Amino acid sequence: MNELKVNNLTKTYGEKTLFDAISFYIHDKDRIGLIGTNGTGKTSLLNILAGKDSGDGDISAIQQPSDYQIGYLSQDKEFNPELTVVEAVFQGDTPTIQAVKNYELALLALGEDGLSEAAQKQYAQAEERMNTEDAWTADTDAKIILQKLGIETLHKKIGELSGGQKKRVSLAQVLIESPDLLLLDEPTNHLDYEAINWLESFLNGYRGAILMVTHDRYFLDRVTNRIFELSFGKLHEYKGNYEAYIIARAERERVGVEQEEKRKQLYKQELEWMRAGVKARGTKQQARQDRFHDLKENLHQVHQKGQLEIDIATQRLGKKVLEIKAGSYQIEQKTILKDFDLLIQAKDRIGITGKNGAGKSTLLNLLAGRLLLDNGLYSIGETVRLAYYTQQNEAMDPNQRMISYLQEAAEQVRRIDGTTISVAELLERFLFPRFMHGTVIGKLSGGEKRRLYLLKLLIGKPNVLLLDEPTNDLDIDTLTILEDYLQTFKGAVIAVSHDRYFLDKTMDKLLVFEGDGQIVTYFGSMSEYLLGNKEESKKTIKYETKPIKETEKKEKKKLTYMEQKEWATIEADIAVLEDRAVLLAKEMNHQGDDFTKLQELQSELSIVEQELEEKMERWEYLSEFAEN
């Protein structure tokens, strides 16, 4: 059986201990989710397991079979920009991968010039090698992976691709290589919801082991069977998926606090005994003195995370916020918006999702005033104070200290209750302990920089938030608090995201980009949108009604007896369904991490809204003849 063993791995980074003699096994078929606050060492652990870094001291801390293969999807994977996509995705050195690469290159060459003798010879040799290596199944599997991840231009050079396309090429490469252990650092970043659904299914059937870092809690819940949590240098293991982890962690923390309290009480008793007097001291039992010293050394074993809070006040927002009228916009002859209307009002919660490359981030840039419409009108309210959380941080001086970076925005920050709080206190509430405040930005992890960047934006007291993929680099603890904050935020929030959990919890309206300027407006949750039939359960601005044949209209002059009875009660029926939909939506917002209950409510809401749509269609039909 293939397995990887880690024994007493230690790693320090400056004053911070990332791993304090941690140990664990990774077995075949393990599906492990790696969780921890930004800066606790998640990416560092992946780098060490992948051989890109090492722990302190003993190099034998990691043990694995000699033929054990590890594939690593890192956040900062770099390809030679001159490589074509096909050369990049087939970089594995196994005979099968090399055969598939040569075959795909030969196909491209033959496609460019089918009459070329050199191309024909190259293809014949490649086909022969495919037969020799029996690589046809591998080629088919590779093409499925590329197609599902939306990678179609195999001849393009890596340097011509966008950042999101490069990340998908990196993911395709590691999946195609099919190693014994997959290390995946945020695999769902830059994937649309269809690709995420496919990846869930692929990983559930994967032959080897998986260790992944991801912010996507639905993804964690559906793929993992073990959870590793990094906290204060220790690694805690949990059996089961993310939902099981949430329950087990709460219990572990409760028991830990209870045991710590008992140790403190016993220590207090033993301390009084030790201080009983000079004469009695000489007669004390040595064993009891030893127990006292052991107790003293083992106090404060329970480290509790700080309570991350966002309670920053916002500026008053008037009725007029943002509006686009008949807006059109193109990029390199690619239609993004076409006669598009959008009115954003105070307290709106609009999630923007859909296909990659369809223009979701472009819409945010238009709303932020960073781009101008080709045609149409854009207006912004006089009271709007806008903050734009982009996918890349603003320019940060790596030599600037954290606290001075925030002090550029404000020295004191007004809270929701009217009191003020210092920047130093705010940093502590945002899980940056006081000893870190003088740390230069260049020493922070990528996730810590993102958290700091978000904090600076919120200090400016915005009343309109534009968020571009906010879940990509924030840890789950930070995301949970951000989601709670958005639910009570008094302004408008517009967010681009593919994170289904985030959208379900924070947004009540979706703009689904389908490409070529086609944008569906949907009222409801992301899960509901995905569960329903896209064509039949869309709720656009106007309800789509079933056409009635002209002959039927002419022949029918009044309602039948049964239709009259139906007409008498149909408005009351609609009102009941509307009330039920509102109650279900409110109940969903209060479920927190109870995934099972949340999905039950989503299913019921989908049924109720389907019934409501049918009743509305029926009402429109009956109303045509009710007056006769």
XYZ file of C-alpha atoms in Angstrom:
628
model
C 0.000 0.000 0.000
C 1.306 3.461 -0.929
C 1.326 5.946 1.906
C 3.236 9.006 3.006
C 4.342 9.438 6.628
C 5.270 12.694 8.362
C 6.985 12.344 11.739
C 7.819 15.251 14.073
C 7.972 17.925 11.379
C 9.052 21.323 12.721
C 9.205 24.603 10.838
C 9.775 28.143 12.092
C 9.495 31.362 10.145
C 11.048 34.306 11.954
C 9.332 34.587 15.353
C 6.475 32.341 14.262
C 6.395 28.561 14.769
C 4.437 27.107 11.875
C 4.788 23.407 12.795
C 5.740 22.172 16.251
C 6.732 18.506 15.764
C 3.569 17.567 13.844
C 3.004 13.964 12.658
C 0.446 12.319 10.379
C -0.139 9.682 7.676
C -1.658 10.054 4.207
C -3.149 6.786 2.938
C -4.504 5.722 -0.455
C -7.978 7.147 -1.163
C -7.628 9.810 1.548
C -9.448 13.018 0.659
C -7.987 15.518 3.117
C -9.004 19.145 3.513
C -6.302 21.365 5.062
C -7.794 24.214 7.089
C -6.300 27.072 9.080
C -6.241 30.842 9.451
C -4.088 32.659 6.889
C -0.471 32.557 8.035
C -0.697 29.243 9.913
C 1.367 27.456 7.257
C -1.044 25.687 4.896
C 0.917 26.532 1.749
C 4.215 25.966 3.590
C 3.129 22.405 4.442
C 2.215 21.729 0.810
C 5.595 23.099 -0.316
C 7.425 20.802 2.109
C 5.448 17.729 1.034
C 6.124 18.604 -2.616
C 9.865 18.901 -1.938
C 9.994 22.633 -2.689
C 10.906 23.471 0.924
C 12.094 21.591 3.977
C 11.427 21.517 7.692
C 13.931 22.465 10.378
C 16.409 19.798 11.412
C 15.767 16.135 10.596
C 15.467 15.600 6.838
C 13.879 12.180 7.449
C 10.689 13.724 8.850
C 8.922 12.787 5.602
C 8.954 9.135 4.515
C 7.472 7.701 1.323
C 8.065 4.794 -1.096
C 10.819 5.326 -3.669
C 8.371 5.252 -6.586
C 5.778 7.487 -4.866
C 4.691 10.326 -7.188
C 3.420 13.672 -5.916
C 1.673 16.258 -8.096
C 1.375 19.843 -6.855
C -1.014 22.586 -7.962
C 0.565 25.651 -6.362
C -0.739 29.206 -6.238
C 2.319 30.593 -8.025
C 2.961 27.950 -10.701
C 5.009 29.471 -13.541
C 5.315 28.060 -17.052
C 7.764 29.110 -19.737
C 5.692 31.736 -21.629
C 6.986 30.358 -24.947
C 5.469 26.913 -24.359
C 2.222 26.082 -26.095
C -0.695 24.878 -23.987
C -0.268 21.307 -25.217
C 3.448 21.355 -24.270
C 2.596 22.754 -20.817
C -0.127 20.281 -19.882
C 1.874 17.240 -20.983
C 5.088 17.942 -19.078
C 5.070 14.627 -17.206
C 8.067 12.393 -17.892
C 6.237 9.038 -17.991
C 6.285 7.214 -21.374
C 2.479 7.441 -21.590
C 2.380 11.218 -21.051
C 5.208 11.757 -23.534
C 3.412 9.619 -26.127
C 0.201 11.635 -25.693
C 2.109 14.931 -25.969
C 3.856 13.890 -29.196
C 0.555 12.684 -30.643
C -1.264 15.936 -29.831
C 1.609 18.007 -31.284
C 1.518 15.869 -34.421
C -2.240 16.438 -34.715
C -1.732 20.207 -34.509
C 1.014 20.098 -37.142
C -1.147 17.983 -39.459
C -4.051 20.389 -38.952
C -1.910 23.332 -40.010
C -0.614 21.652 -43.180
C -2.171 18.306 -44.048
C -0.117 17.977 -47.240
C 3.232 18.354 -45.500
C 5.272 15.144 -45.726
C 7.086 16.064 -42.510
C 3.768 16.493 -40.685
C 2.463 13.198 -42.044
C 5.638 11.381 -40.982
C 5.470 13.006 -37.517
C 1.853 11.848 -37.157
C 2.614 8.277 -38.262
C 5.455 7.981 -35.744
C 3.317 9.476 -32.972
C 0.431 7.095 -33.764
C 2.790 4.119 -33.656
C 4.123 5.194 -30.259
C 0.565 5.614 -28.946
C -0.117 2.011 -29.915
C 3.136 0.818 -28.339
C 2.437 2.573 -25.036
C -1.301 1.765 -25.159
C -1.868 5.456 -24.461
C -5.232 5.957 -26.154
C -7.209 5.848 -22.900
C -4.817 8.367 -21.354
C -5.306 10.631 -24.384
C -9.090 10.422 -24.081
C -8.946 11.121 -20.324
C -6.660 14.100 -20.937
C -9.006 15.564 -23.544
C -11.973 15.208 -21.162
C -10.028 17.037 -18.440
C -9.045 19.838 -20.840
C -12.577 20.179 -22.168
C -14.206 20.215 -18.720
C -11.771 22.887 -17.532
C -12.536 25.051 -20.566
C -9.109 24.701 -22.204
C -9.693 24.648 -25.950
C -6.804 26.513 -27.596
C -3.993 23.946 -27.365
C -1.849 25.787 -29.907
C -1.742 29.084 -27.967
C 1.387 30.113 -26.096
C 1.237 30.354 -22.305
C 2.314 34.001 -22.498
C -0.914 34.822 -24.379
C -3.210 33.447 -21.666
C -4.952 35.300 -18.828
C -4.118 34.538 -15.195
C -7.260 32.406 -14.843
C -6.474 30.423 -17.993
C -2.935 29.727 -16.728
C -4.345 28.430 -13.432
C -6.654 26.050 -15.309
C -3.728 24.832 -17.418
C -1.802 24.157 -14.174
C -4.739 22.195 -12.780
C -5.117 20.203 -16.006
C -1.418 19.316 -15.968
C -1.456 17.890 -12.452
C -4.712 15.966 -13.016
C -3.462 14.473 -16.297
C -0.267 13.229 -14.615
C -2.436 11.242 -12.131
C 0.144 10.979 -9.300
C -0.152 8.924 -6.096
C -0.766 12.118 -4.095
C -2.434 15.269 -5.388
C -1.527 18.466 -3.499
C -4.054 21.133 -4.496
C -3.777 24.751 -3.321
C -7.141 26.431 -3.979
C -8.143 24.259 -6.978
C -11.531 25.964 -7.453
C -10.076 29.445 -8.003
C -10.813 30.645 -11.553
C -13.297 27.813 -12.193
C -16.930 28.453 -13.022
C -19.662 26.457 -11.271
C -19.926 23.843 -14.047
C -16.187 23.129 -13.861
C -16.352 22.984 -10.037
C -19.157 20.415 -10.196
C -17.130 18.317 -12.628
C -13.990 18.590 -10.452
C -15.962 17.382 -7.408
C -16.995 14.277 -9.324
C -13.482 13.702 -10.717
C -11.789 13.918 -7.313
C -14.375 11.657 -5.671
C -13.392 8.951 -8.156
C -9.654 9.639 -8.113
C -7.475 6.535 -7.642
C -4.849 8.147 -5.376
C -4.797 10.397 -2.297
C -5.620 14.110 -2.160
C -4.562 16.875 0.233
C -6.082 20.223 -0.617
C -6.451 23.764 0.638
C -9.724 25.397 -0.389
C -12.085 28.108 0.854
C -15.083 26.442 -0.867
C -17.021 24.874 2.002
C -19.516 23.036 -0.214
C -16.543 21.574 -2.125
C -14.896 20.495 1.146
C -18.121 18.954 2.365
C -18.686 16.918 -0.796
C -15.119 15.717 -1.458
C -13.241 15.234 1.838
C -13.235 12.293 4.260
C -10.612 13.758 6.640
C -9.818 17.275 7.819
C -6.433 18.580 9.011
C -6.568 21.842 10.968
C -3.403 23.878 11.575
C -3.604 26.015 14.710
C -0.826 27.516 16.846
C 1.821 25.170 15.424
C -0.218 22.004 16.014
C -2.094 19.801 13.547
C -5.488 18.459 14.641
C -7.052 15.570 12.703
C -10.777 14.985 12.228
C -12.602 12.114 10.522
C -15.333 12.942 8.065
C -16.162 15.905 5.848
C -16.381 19.629 6.624
C -19.735 19.384 8.398
C -18.396 16.640 10.676
C -15.305 18.766 11.319
C -17.349 21.776 12.464
C -19.182 19.637 15.025
C -16.049 17.801 16.225
C -13.953 20.976 16.520
C -16.561 22.654 18.701
C -16.549 19.628 20.996
C -12.720 19.485 21.099
C -12.522 23.163 22.016
C -15.186 22.740 24.729
C -13.355 19.788 26.292
C -10.020 21.592 26.023
C -11.301 24.651 27.880
C -12.898 22.423 30.519
C -9.638 20.512 31.094
C -7.619 23.729 31.218
C -9.921 25.059 33.925
C -9.439 21.869 35.966
C -5.636 22.180 35.634
C -5.802 25.779 36.858
C -7.875 24.788 39.897
C -5.515 21.953 40.792
C -2.487 24.199 40.288
C -4.001 26.766 42.637
C -4.477 24.098 45.325
C -0.934 22.771 44.903
C 0.509 26.297 44.950
C -1.128 26.901 48.365
C 0.328 23.602 49.581
C 3.816 24.552 48.368
C 3.569 27.866 50.234
C 2.421 26.210 53.469
C 5.565 27.309 55.370
C 9.353 26.963 55.599
C 9.341 24.254 58.306
C 6.755 22.121 56.531
C 8.541 22.557 53.166
C 11.327 20.139 54.059
C 8.871 17.375 54.847
C 6.893 17.649 51.642
C 6.687 14.572 49.510
C 9.047 14.772 46.525
C 6.422 13.194 44.241
C 3.928 15.918 45.076
C 6.532 18.627 44.441
C 7.251 17.038 41.034
C 3.534 17.010 40.254
C 3.341 20.709 41.096
C 6.144 21.537 38.647
C 4.512 19.382 35.948
C 1.244 21.225 36.439
C 3.001 24.572 36.166
C 4.673 23.588 32.896
C 1.434 22.263 31.379
C -0.750 25.278 32.082
C -2.005 27.348 29.126
C -2.116 24.433 26.703
C -5.366 25.660 25.187
C -4.808 28.390 22.611
C -7.990 30.076 21.514
C -8.229 32.127 18.341
C -9.046 35.772 18.684
C -12.601 36.728 17.796
C -12.441 38.303 14.372
C -14.988 41.107 14.263
C -16.038 43.700 11.720
C -18.116 46.419 13.351
C -16.912 49.488 11.436
C -19.459 52.251 10.870
C -20.541 53.214 7.338
C -21.504 56.507 5.735
C -25.194 57.258 5.129
C -26.363 56.155 1.690
C -29.127 57.907 -0.236
C -31.752 56.253 -2.429
C -29.775 56.633 -5.645
C -26.739 54.349 -5.760
C -25.534 53.096 -9.176
C -27.364 52.778 -12.479
C -26.613 51.643 -16.025
C -29.146 52.427 -18.764
C -28.981 50.700 -22.163
C -25.291 50.017 -21.578
C -23.130 48.367 -24.214
C -19.486 47.380 -23.982
C -17.090 45.307 -26.073
C -13.525 44.083 -25.622
C -11.671 43.228 -28.825
C -14.978 42.731 -30.676
C -16.229 40.475 -27.870
C -19.613 41.573 -26.533
C -19.756 41.989 -22.752
C -22.880 44.137 -22.360
C -25.634 44.697 -24.927
C -28.437 47.196 -24.152
C -27.974 46.300 -20.495
C -30.011 47.914 -17.714
C -29.044 47.700 -14.059
C -30.362 49.691 -11.117
C -28.545 49.183 -7.805
C -30.332 50.451 -4.712
C -29.388 50.723 -1.045
C -29.190 47.320 0.700
C -29.094 45.406 -2.611
C -27.148 42.145 -2.492
C -26.207 41.174 -6.047
C -24.011 38.205 -6.880
C -22.347 38.126 -10.307
C -21.473 34.643 -11.551
C -21.353 32.566 -14.712
C -18.893 31.602 -17.419
C -15.231 32.549 -17.261
C -14.268 35.293 -19.678
C -17.861 36.489 -20.079
C -17.164 39.888 -18.482
C -18.017 39.625 -14.775
C -14.981 41.591 -13.554
C -15.446 44.019 -16.459
C -18.890 44.910 -15.103
C -17.342 45.700 -11.709
C -14.748 47.910 -13.410
C -17.553 49.754 -15.208
C -19.465 50.217 -11.936
C -16.273 51.458 -10.261
C -15.718 54.016 -13.037
C -12.443 52.416 -14.115
C -13.893 51.695 -17.555
C -16.355 53.729 -19.646
C -19.349 52.333 -21.531
C -19.185 52.273 -25.325
C -22.854 53.312 -25.392
C -25.488 54.039 -22.772
C -25.567 55.982 -19.531
C -23.851 55.355 -16.193
C -24.731 57.386 -13.096
C -23.645 57.296 -9.457
C -25.430 58.754 -6.438
C -23.996 61.790 -4.661
C -23.763 60.002 -1.295
C -22.002 56.906 -2.643
C -18.713 56.061 -0.962
C -17.396 53.106 -2.900
C -14.777 50.500 -1.939
C -13.516 48.081 -4.590
C -11.894 44.834 -3.404
C -10.087 43.725 -6.569
C -8.501 40.346 -7.298
C -5.061 41.915 -6.896
C -4.085 44.033 -3.916
C -3.240 47.662 -4.458
C 0.506 48.342 -4.610
C 1.918 47.559 -1.146
C 5.374 48.670 -0.066
C 7.006 45.428 1.158
C 9.156 47.449 3.565
C 6.219 49.297 5.149
C 5.000 48.110 8.542
C 1.451 46.809 8.875
C 0.271 49.425 11.318
C 1.590 52.378 9.308
C -0.101 50.971 6.185
C -3.465 51.164 7.970
C -2.710 54.515 9.576
C -2.589 55.991 6.082
C -6.365 55.485 6.050
C -7.135 56.472 9.680
C -5.666 56.616 13.193
C -9.014 55.993 14.893
C -12.023 54.154 13.469
C -15.649 54.771 14.418
C -17.626 51.641 15.257
C -21.290 50.899 14.629
C -22.237 51.783 18.236
C -20.618 55.229 17.935
C -17.484 54.466 19.963
C -14.003 54.634 18.457
C -11.269 52.042 18.255
C -7.557 52.428 17.519
C -5.950 50.885 14.452
C -3.887 48.635 16.754
C -7.044 47.296 18.436
C -8.667 46.778 15.051
C -5.672 44.748 13.858
C -6.034 42.486 16.899
C -9.737 41.979 16.168
C -8.718 41.012 12.634
C -6.527 38.176 13.993
C -3.244 40.085 13.790
C -1.744 39.768 17.318
C 0.004 42.840 18.740
C 3.507 41.400 18.298
C 2.895 41.369 14.519
C 1.915 45.032 14.151
C 5.471 46.134 13.455
C 5.997 43.381 10.870
C 6.875 44.612 7.398
C 4.313 43.708 4.736
C 6.866 41.735 2.734
C 6.975 39.079 5.486
C 3.227 38.420 5.449
C 1.672 35.432 3.701
C -0.470 36.029 0.620
C -3.652 35.465 2.623
C -2.532 37.823 5.399
C -1.896 40.559 2.823
C -5.411 40.064 1.449
C -6.905 40.317 4.938
C -4.909 43.509 5.585
C -6.011 44.969 2.243
C -9.680 44.242 3.050
C -9.315 45.869 6.454
C -7.897 49.062 4.930
C -10.838 49.291 2.524
C -13.374 48.910 5.348
C -11.624 51.544 7.477
C -12.638 54.056 4.799
C -16.299 53.579 5.888
C -17.716 52.702 2.448
C -21.441 52.359 1.832
C -21.112 50.449 -1.458
C -18.860 47.386 -1.698
C -17.643 45.930 -4.979
C -16.011 42.556 -4.291
C -14.156 40.664 -7.028
C -13.735 37.002 -6.008
C -13.438 37.823 -2.272
C -13.271 34.151 -1.300
C -10.181 33.304 -3.381
C -7.485 34.126 -0.835
C -9.300 34.568 2.475
C -9.353 31.765 5.040
C -12.642 30.234 6.177
C -12.628 32.005 9.577
C -12.267 35.405 7.883
C -14.885 34.507 5.279
C -17.404 33.506 7.927
C -17.101 36.862 9.682
C -17.155 38.769 6.374
C -20.367 36.955 5.427
C -21.957 37.850 8.765
C -20.847 41.465 8.302
C -22.356 41.676 4.809
C -25.716 40.498 6.162
C -25.861 43.532 8.480
C -24.024 46.003 6.197
C -26.275 49.024 5.670
C -25.157 49.721 2.118
C -25.176 47.857 -1.195
C -22.959 44.869 -2.015
C -22.109 43.636 -5.510
C -19.809 40.594 -5.622
C -18.277 38.485 -8.386
C -17.923 34.920 -7.130
C -18.216 31.242 -8.019
C -18.278 30.227 -4.353
C -21.739 28.704 -3.942
C -21.694 28.849 -0.145
C -20.704 32.530 -0.118
C -23.380 33.419 -2.674
C -26.053 31.400 -0.860
C -25.300 33.083 2.442
C -24.951 36.704 1.286
C -26.763 37.362 -2.002
C -30.458 37.410 -2.848
C -30.164 38.296 -6.543
C -27.875 36.889 -9.244
C -26.596 38.176 -12.560
C -25.558 35.030 -14.434
C -23.203 35.757 -17.342
C -23.764 33.238 -20.130
C -21.446 34.857 -22.681
C -21.901 37.091 -25.758
C -23.723 39.741 -23.732
C -26.385 37.326 -22.461
C -27.046 37.983 -18.773
C -29.794 36.222 -16.804
C -31.288 38.026 -13.825
C -32.268 35.495 -11.161
C -33.935 36.126 -7.804
C -32.887 33.489 -5.278
C -29.889 31.497 -4.103
C -27.061 30.071 -6.171
C -27.865 26.517 -5.063
C -31.465 26.956 -6.117
C -30.349 28.245 -9.512
C -28.099 25.216 -10.025
C -30.714 22.719 -8.804
C -33.452 23.904 -11.107
C -33.691 23.472 -14.846
C -31.901 26.553 -16.150
C -34.305 27.181 -18.994
C -37.566 26.469 -17.144
C -36.836 27.820 -13.672
C -35.182 31.119 -14.561
C -36.954 33.992 -12.883
C -36.236 36.927 -15.160
C -37.577 40.431 -14.668
C -40.862 39.355 -16.261
C -42.396 35.909 -15.893
C -42.419 33.879 -19.115
C -45.944 32.655 -19.841
C -47.020 29.720 -21.965
C -48.376 30.916 -25.312
C -52.057 30.314 -25.959
C -53.115 29.498 -29.491
C -55.154 32.202 -31.235
C -57.883 29.697 -32.082
C -58.221 28.791 -28.395
C -58.554 32.479 -27.485
C -61.285 33.047 -30.073
C -63.282 29.970 -29.177
C -63.047 30.429 -25.402
C -65.337 33.238 -24.155
C -65.713 32.530 -20.435
C -64.424 30.362 -17.629
C -65.810 26.919 -16.963
C -67.406 26.223 -13.584
C -64.218 24.593 -12.260
C -62.084 27.474 -13.582
C -64.364 29.974 -11.811
C -63.779 28.132 -8.536
C -60.047 28.145 -9.240
C -60.117 31.906 -10.035
C -61.861 32.648 -6.732
C -58.970 31.240 -4.687
C -55.903 31.606 -6.888
C -54.756 34.996 -5.524
C -54.930 33.675 -1.954
C -52.954 30.608 -3.061
C -50.285 32.853 -4.597
C -50.065 34.924 -1.406
C -49.561 31.766 0.689
C -46.763 30.563 -1.603
C -45.073 33.992 -1.568
C -45.154 34.086 2.239
C -43.743 30.552 2.416
C -40.886 31.470 0.063
C -39.980 34.477 2.225
C -40.012 32.387 5.420
C -37.827 29.671 3.855
C -35.314 32.264 2.629
C -35.097 33.794 6.113
C -34.645 30.379 7.718
C -31.824 29.565 5.289
C -29.987 32.705 6.338
C -29.923 31.482 9.955
C -28.627 27.969 9.346
C -24.903 28.824 9.586
C -22.889 25.648 8.994
C -25.770 23.135 9.145
C -25.306 21.978 5.552
C -27.870 19.171 5.722
C -30.652 21.475 6.900
C -29.596 24.151 4.420
C -29.892 21.780 1.486
C -33.308 20.558 2.703
C -34.539 24.144 2.852
C -33.096 24.888 -0.584
C -34.914 21.901 -2.068
C -38.212 22.963 -0.468
C -37.738 26.558 -1.628
C -37.121 25.365 -5.188
C -40.400 23.418 -5.127
C -42.350 26.353 -3.647
C -41.014 28.779 -6.229
C -41.775 26.386 -9.078
C -45.371 26.131 -7.792
C -45.504 29.914 -7.489
C -44.361 30.381 -11.075
C -46.989 27.916 -12.312
C -49.694 29.697 -10.289
C -48.638 33.057 -11.792
C -48.841 31.641 -15.305
C -52.243 30.157 -14.500
C -53.450 33.493 -13.052
C -52.488 35.327 -16.262
C -54.389 32.793 -18.356
C -57.554 32.852 -16.198
C -57.549 36.654 -15.957
C -58.132 36.973 -19.714
C -61.584 35.374 -19.386
C -62.540 36.213 -15.806
C -64.338 39.434 -16.735
C -66.577 37.750 -19.332
